[in-house]
Short mmCIF file of C-alpha atoms in Angstrom, two decimals:
data_model
loop_
_atom_site.label_atom_id
_atom_site.label_comp_id
_atom_site.label_asym_id
_atom_site.label_seq_id
_atom_site.Cartn_x
_atom_site.Cartn_y
_atom_site.Cartn_z
CA MET A 785 116.62 168.95 55.92
CA ASN A 786 119.73 169.18 58.08
CA PRO A 787 122.80 167.55 56.93
CA PHE A 788 122.88 165.37 60.18
CA PHE A 789 119.22 163.90 58.86
CA ILE A 790 120.91 163.25 55.37
CA LEU A 791 123.62 161.31 57.22
CA LEU A 792 121.09 159.57 58.99
CA LEU A 793 119.23 158.20 55.99
CA ALA A 794 122.77 157.43 54.53
CA VAL A 795 123.82 155.15 57.21
CA ALA A 796 120.39 153.41 57.58
CA PHE A 797 120.34 152.70 53.69
CA ALA A 798 123.71 151.31 54.43
CA TRP A 799 122.79 149.28 57.37
CA GLY A 800 119.57 147.67 55.40
CA ARG A 801 117.22 149.97 57.78
CA LEU A 802 116.12 152.76 55.49
CA TRP A 803 112.30 152.16 56.05
CA GLU A 804 112.84 152.58 59.97
CA ALA A 805 114.70 155.90 59.00
CA VAL A 806 111.65 156.75 56.49
CA VAL A 807 109.14 156.15 59.43
CA LEU A 808 111.46 158.30 61.25
CA PHE A 809 111.47 161.26 59.02
CA ALA A 810 107.39 160.87 58.77
CA ILE A 811 107.40 161.33 62.61
CA VAL A 812 109.81 164.43 62.66
CA LEU A 813 107.60 166.00 59.92
CA TRP A 814 104.41 165.38 61.79
CA HIS A 815 105.95 166.65 65.07
CA GLU A 816 107.11 170.02 63.09
CA THR A 817 103.64 169.93 61.42
CA CYS A 818 102.07 170.71 64.73
CA HIS A 819 104.44 173.33 65.96
CA VAL A 820 103.37 175.09 62.63
CA LEU A 821 99.88 174.71 63.06
CA ALA A 822 99.98 175.90 66.84
CA ALA A 823 102.17 178.85 65.40
CA SER A 824 99.62 179.60 62.66
CA ALA A 825 96.68 179.55 65.37
CA TYR A 826 98.36 182.60 66.66
CA GLY A 827 98.60 184.37 63.23
CA LEU A 828 102.50 183.54 63.16
CA HIS A 829 103.95 183.04 59.89
CA VAL A 830 106.35 180.01 59.27
CA THR A 831 109.42 181.00 56.80
CA ASP A 832 111.02 176.98 56.90
CA ILE A 833 111.37 174.13 58.84
CA GLU A 834 114.54 172.62 59.25
CA LEU A 835 114.29 168.95 59.96
CA LEU A 836 116.63 167.02 62.33
CA PRO A 837 116.81 163.34 63.66
CA PHE A 838 115.38 164.34 67.08
CA GLY A 839 113.00 166.70 65.93
CA GLY A 840 113.31 169.97 64.00
CA VAL A 841 113.29 174.10 63.91
CA ALA A 842 110.29 175.70 62.84
CA ARG A 843 111.37 179.39 62.07
CA MET A 844 109.18 182.35 62.18
CA GLU A 845 108.69 185.67 60.88
CA ALA A 846 107.33 186.84 63.77
CA PHE A 847 109.49 187.17 67.10
CA LEU A 848 108.14 183.92 68.47
CA GLN A 849 110.98 183.46 71.01
CA LEU A 850 110.33 187.18 72.72
CA ASN A 851 106.80 186.11 73.23
CA PRO A 852 106.77 183.63 76.07
CA GLN A 853 103.22 183.57 76.36
CA ILE A 854 102.98 182.08 73.38
CA GLU A 855 106.52 180.06 72.86
CA TRP A 856 105.71 177.74 75.30
CA VAL A 857 102.61 176.75 73.99
CA VAL A 858 104.07 176.26 70.30
CA ALA A 859 106.54 174.35 72.16
CA VAL A 860 104.77 171.89 73.87
CA VAL A 861 102.45 170.96 71.08
CA GLY A 862 105.57 169.00 69.52
CA PRO A 863 105.85 166.22 72.08
CA LEU A 864 102.13 166.32 72.45
CA SER A 865 101.62 165.46 68.89
CA ASN A 866 103.90 162.26 69.63
CA PHE A 867 102.27 161.04 72.70
CA SER A 868 98.67 161.64 70.54
CA LEU A 869 100.42 158.97 67.86
CA VAL A 870 101.19 156.52 70.49
CA LEU A 871 97.89 156.82 71.73
CA LEU A 872 96.17 156.59 68.49
CA GLY A 873 98.68 153.77 67.76
CA LEU A 874 97.33 151.87 70.89
CA GLY A 875 93.67 152.38 70.23
CA LEU A 876 93.86 151.16 66.52
CA ARG A 877 95.83 148.22 67.72
CA PRO A 878 92.83 145.85 68.85
CA TYR A 879 90.75 146.68 65.18
CA PHE A 880 94.06 146.47 62.80
CA GLU A 881 96.78 143.84 62.66
CA PHE A 882 100.19 145.51 63.04
CA HIS A 883 103.47 143.56 61.97
CA PRO A 884 104.91 143.27 66.08
CA ASN A 885 108.12 144.84 65.24
CA TRP A 886 107.00 147.79 63.21
CA PHE A 887 104.25 148.85 65.46
CA ARG A 888 106.86 148.34 68.49
CA PHE A 889 109.36 150.85 66.39
CA PHE A 890 106.48 153.42 65.88
CA ILE A 891 105.48 153.70 69.49
CA GLN A 892 109.15 153.88 70.88
CA ALA A 893 109.99 156.45 68.15
CA ASN A 894 107.29 158.55 69.08
CA LEU A 895 108.09 158.10 72.76
CA GLY A 896 111.81 158.37 72.69
CA MET A 897 111.07 162.01 70.33
CA ALA A 898 108.33 163.23 73.00
CA LEU A 899 110.48 162.42 76.16
CA PHE A 900 113.78 163.52 74.67
CA ASN A 901 112.06 166.65 73.37
CA LEU A 902 110.85 167.37 76.79
CA LEU A 903 114.08 168.00 78.06
CA PRO A 904 114.64 171.45 79.36
CA VAL A 905 117.54 172.27 76.83
CA LEU A 906 117.41 174.39 73.93
CA PRO A 907 116.84 173.85 71.29
CA LEU A 908 114.66 170.94 71.98
CA ASP A 909 111.08 172.04 73.12
CA GLY A 910 111.49 171.73 76.38
CA GLY A 911 114.23 174.36 76.38
CA ARG A 912 111.91 176.66 74.80
CA VAL A 913 109.64 176.25 77.49
CA LEU A 914 112.32 176.70 80.21
CA ARG A 915 113.04 179.92 78.33
CA SER A 916 109.87 181.13 78.38
CA ILE A 917 110.06 180.82 82.14
CA LEU A 918 113.34 182.48 82.63
CA VAL A 919 113.05 185.27 80.26
CA ARG A 920 110.21 186.87 82.66
CA SER A 921 112.88 187.07 85.20
CA ARG A 922 116.29 187.18 83.53
CA GLY A 923 115.65 188.73 80.24
CA PHE A 924 115.87 187.17 77.21
CA ALA A 925 119.58 186.75 76.58
CA ASP A 926 120.29 185.37 79.94
CA ALA A 927 117.45 183.17 79.38
CA THR A 928 118.53 181.51 75.82
CA ARG A 929 122.35 181.63 77.29
CA SER A 930 121.45 179.29 80.29
CA ALA A 931 119.20 176.79 78.39
CA ALA A 932 121.82 176.68 75.51
CA ARG A 933 124.24 176.01 77.95
CA LEU A 934 122.10 173.22 79.26
CA GLY A 935 121.89 171.94 76.02
CA GLN A 936 125.67 171.77 75.58
CA ALA A 937 126.28 169.91 79.00
CA LEU A 938 123.61 167.19 77.62
CA SER A 939 125.17 167.18 74.45
CA ALA A 940 128.77 166.40 76.07
CA ALA A 941 127.19 163.86 77.94
CA LEU A 942 126.10 162.21 75.13
CA VAL A 943 129.21 162.28 73.31
CA LEU A 944 130.90 160.94 76.35
CA GLY A 945 128.26 157.91 76.24
CA GLY A 946 128.99 157.25 72.66
CA VAL A 947 132.98 157.14 73.28
CA TYR A 948 132.13 154.73 76.12
CA GLY A 949 130.06 152.58 74.12
CA ILE A 950 132.98 152.40 71.35
CA PHE A 951 135.33 151.24 74.13
CA LEU A 952 133.34 148.85 75.67
CA LYS A 953 132.50 147.65 71.53
CA ARG A 954 129.05 148.46 72.35
CA TYR A 955 127.87 150.01 69.33
CA ASN A 956 124.18 150.54 70.29
CA LEU A 957 125.66 153.26 72.12
CA VAL A 958 127.21 154.80 69.44
CA SER A 959 124.25 156.88 67.92
CA MET A 960 124.56 158.73 71.09
CA LEU A 961 127.74 159.93 69.87
CA PHE A 962 126.36 161.64 66.63
CA LEU A 963 123.05 162.64 68.54
CA GLY A 964 125.63 164.71 71.03
CA VAL A 965 127.43 166.18 68.31
CA MET A 966 124.46 167.43 66.29
CA LEU A 967 122.64 168.84 69.63
CA PHE A 968 125.88 170.86 70.25
CA ALA A 969 125.98 172.57 66.91
CA SER A 970 122.11 173.11 67.37
CA ALA A 971 122.67 174.35 70.83
CA ARG A 972 125.38 176.86 69.91
CA GLN A 973 123.74 178.08 66.92
CA GLU A 974 120.99 178.88 69.09
CA GLN A 975 122.74 180.90 71.24
CA ASN A 976 124.63 182.66 68.78
CA ASN A 977 121.18 183.47 66.99
CA ALA A 978 119.87 184.77 70.23
CA SER A 979 121.82 188.44 69.64
CA TYR A 980 120.42 188.30 66.02
CA VAL A 981 116.78 187.93 67.00
CA PHE A 982 116.87 190.52 69.83
CA MET A 983 118.38 192.85 67.27
CA ARG A 984 115.80 192.41 64.81
CA TYR A 985 113.18 192.82 67.57
CA LEU A 986 114.56 195.96 68.49
CA SER A 987 115.01 197.24 65.10
CA SER A 988 110.97 196.50 64.64
CA ARG A 989 109.83 197.73 67.89
CA LYS A 990 108.83 201.29 66.48
CA GLN A 991 106.40 199.61 63.77
CA GLU A 992 104.91 197.20 66.62
CA LEU A 993 104.51 200.14 68.57
CA ARG A 994 102.34 202.00 66.17
CA LEU A 995 100.16 198.83 65.30
CA ARG A 996 99.56 197.37 68.97
CA ARG A 997 99.28 201.10 70.49
CA VAL A 998 98.51 199.79 74.07
CA PHE A 999 101.35 197.55 75.89
CA ALA A 1000 101.94 196.43 79.38
CA VAL A 1001 104.88 198.32 80.89
CA LYS A 1002 107.97 197.02 82.82
CA ASN A 1003 109.96 199.61 84.81
CA ILE A 1004 113.76 199.35 85.25
CA ALA A 1005 115.70 201.31 87.40
CA ALA A 1006 119.42 201.49 86.16
CA THR A 1007 122.18 203.89 87.86
CA VAL A 1008 124.14 206.55 85.52
CA GLU A 1009 126.87 204.19 85.52
CA SER A 1010 125.02 201.25 83.60
CA SER A 1011 125.95 200.33 79.92
CA LEU A 1012 122.95 200.14 77.66
CA GLY A 1013 123.82 196.34 77.20
CA GLU A 1014 123.24 196.07 80.88
CA VAL A 1015 119.98 197.71 80.90
CA LEU A 1016 119.15 195.43 77.64
CA ARG A 1017 119.87 192.28 79.47
CA SER A 1018 116.96 193.15 81.54
CA PHE A 1019 114.60 193.54 78.92
CA GLN A 1020 111.66 190.86 79.00
CA PRO A 1021 109.32 191.35 75.83
CA PRO A 1022 106.71 191.89 74.78
CA CYS A 1023 106.31 194.48 77.72
CA TYR A 1024 107.11 198.07 76.80
CA HIS A 1025 110.17 199.02 79.02
CA MET A 1026 110.79 202.74 81.12
CA ILE A 1027 114.27 202.79 82.15
CA TRP A 1028 114.53 205.05 85.55
CA VAL A 1029 118.02 206.78 85.55
CA LEU A 1030 119.64 206.78 89.09
CA ASP A 1031 122.70 208.67 90.35
CA LEU A 1032 124.80 206.98 92.53
CA GLU A 1033 123.18 208.26 95.56
CA GLY A 1034 120.18 206.55 94.44
CA ARG A 1035 118.25 209.61 93.21
CA VAL A 1036 116.06 209.71 90.25
CA THR A 1037 117.66 212.04 87.25
CA GLY A 1038 115.55 211.33 84.65
CA VAL A 1039 113.53 208.39 82.52
CA LEU A 1040 114.14 207.00 79.52
CA GLY A 1041 111.36 205.21 77.06
CA GLU A 1042 112.25 201.92 75.18
CA LEU A 1043 112.48 203.45 71.65
CA GLU A 1044 114.86 206.26 72.86
CA LEU A 1045 117.01 203.46 74.39
CA ILE A 1046 117.09 201.50 71.00
CA SER A 1047 118.12 204.92 68.97
CA LEU A 1048 121.19 205.21 71.55
CA LEU A 1049 122.21 201.53 71.15
CA PHE A 1050 122.24 201.77 67.26
CA GLU A 1051 123.88 205.22 67.69
CA HIS A 1052 126.68 204.50 70.37
CA GLY A 1053 126.74 200.60 70.53
CA LEU A 1054 126.25 198.36 73.78
CA ALA A 1055 128.97 199.99 75.98
CA PHE A 1056 127.40 203.38 76.19
CA LYS A 1057 126.79 204.58 79.87
CA ILE A 1058 123.15 205.42 80.29
CA GLY A 1059 124.15 208.40 82.51
CA ALA A 1060 125.43 210.16 79.18
CA ALA A 1061 121.88 209.59 77.62
CA ALA A 1062 120.80 213.13 78.66
CA PRO A 1063 117.47 211.89 79.98
CA HIS A 1064 114.56 214.15 80.63
CA LYS A 1065 115.47 215.99 83.56
CA PHE A 1066 112.77 216.05 86.54
CA SER A 1067 112.11 219.68 88.02
#
């Protein structure tokens, strides 16, 4: 459980709203369980789940973030699971007696969680869908950075809304302040983890190549003055990348495979010029 969720439970207990927090906890757990089931359908192993008041984060052993065809499906299952609970509640209402206040809270909590998570910002589910779209044309690092910055912008707006509520003594808006702080921290962590996730992906690429044996190929053209870091930002997993090296006149001087580029990365670092990589010369 994220510390913010524990804080939420403590505040709810102090205000006599503990049972509402428990219901919210159950809804979040359901939301994340559906993410896990969707990931398991693709054979992805979940290592842990971090519960947050607006949802949670399911961490996978496999590199889900680097497979856009799968990431958006696993992401969108979360909000859809909350919509399914809304439909289930409305369908059962004619046959069972529910306390009006509890029923209203249940419906509002599920709708709120679903709609909030559909916002196209990281670390929300909508942000993962956005990243899976952007990564096809902008690469993983840039796509993650853009979606995370949108998350930070949204969190800043929420913080301002909470401060505005305090100024006007509208304390029902104060929750926006805590939500904004929590969202900013999560978006920042998502952005910081992007490089770590990508490096883990690169280091496992050789083993993946041996296991899968057949890959779709993406061609990238880079001049001899391009750095390894600039080339890596153009990578679009799960494709295998072939890098065509051009001189400053636009002539092809050689070609590098993805695994060769990874070896150069670990040996020389991101700033290493691809022109000094002694690519295979064409006769």
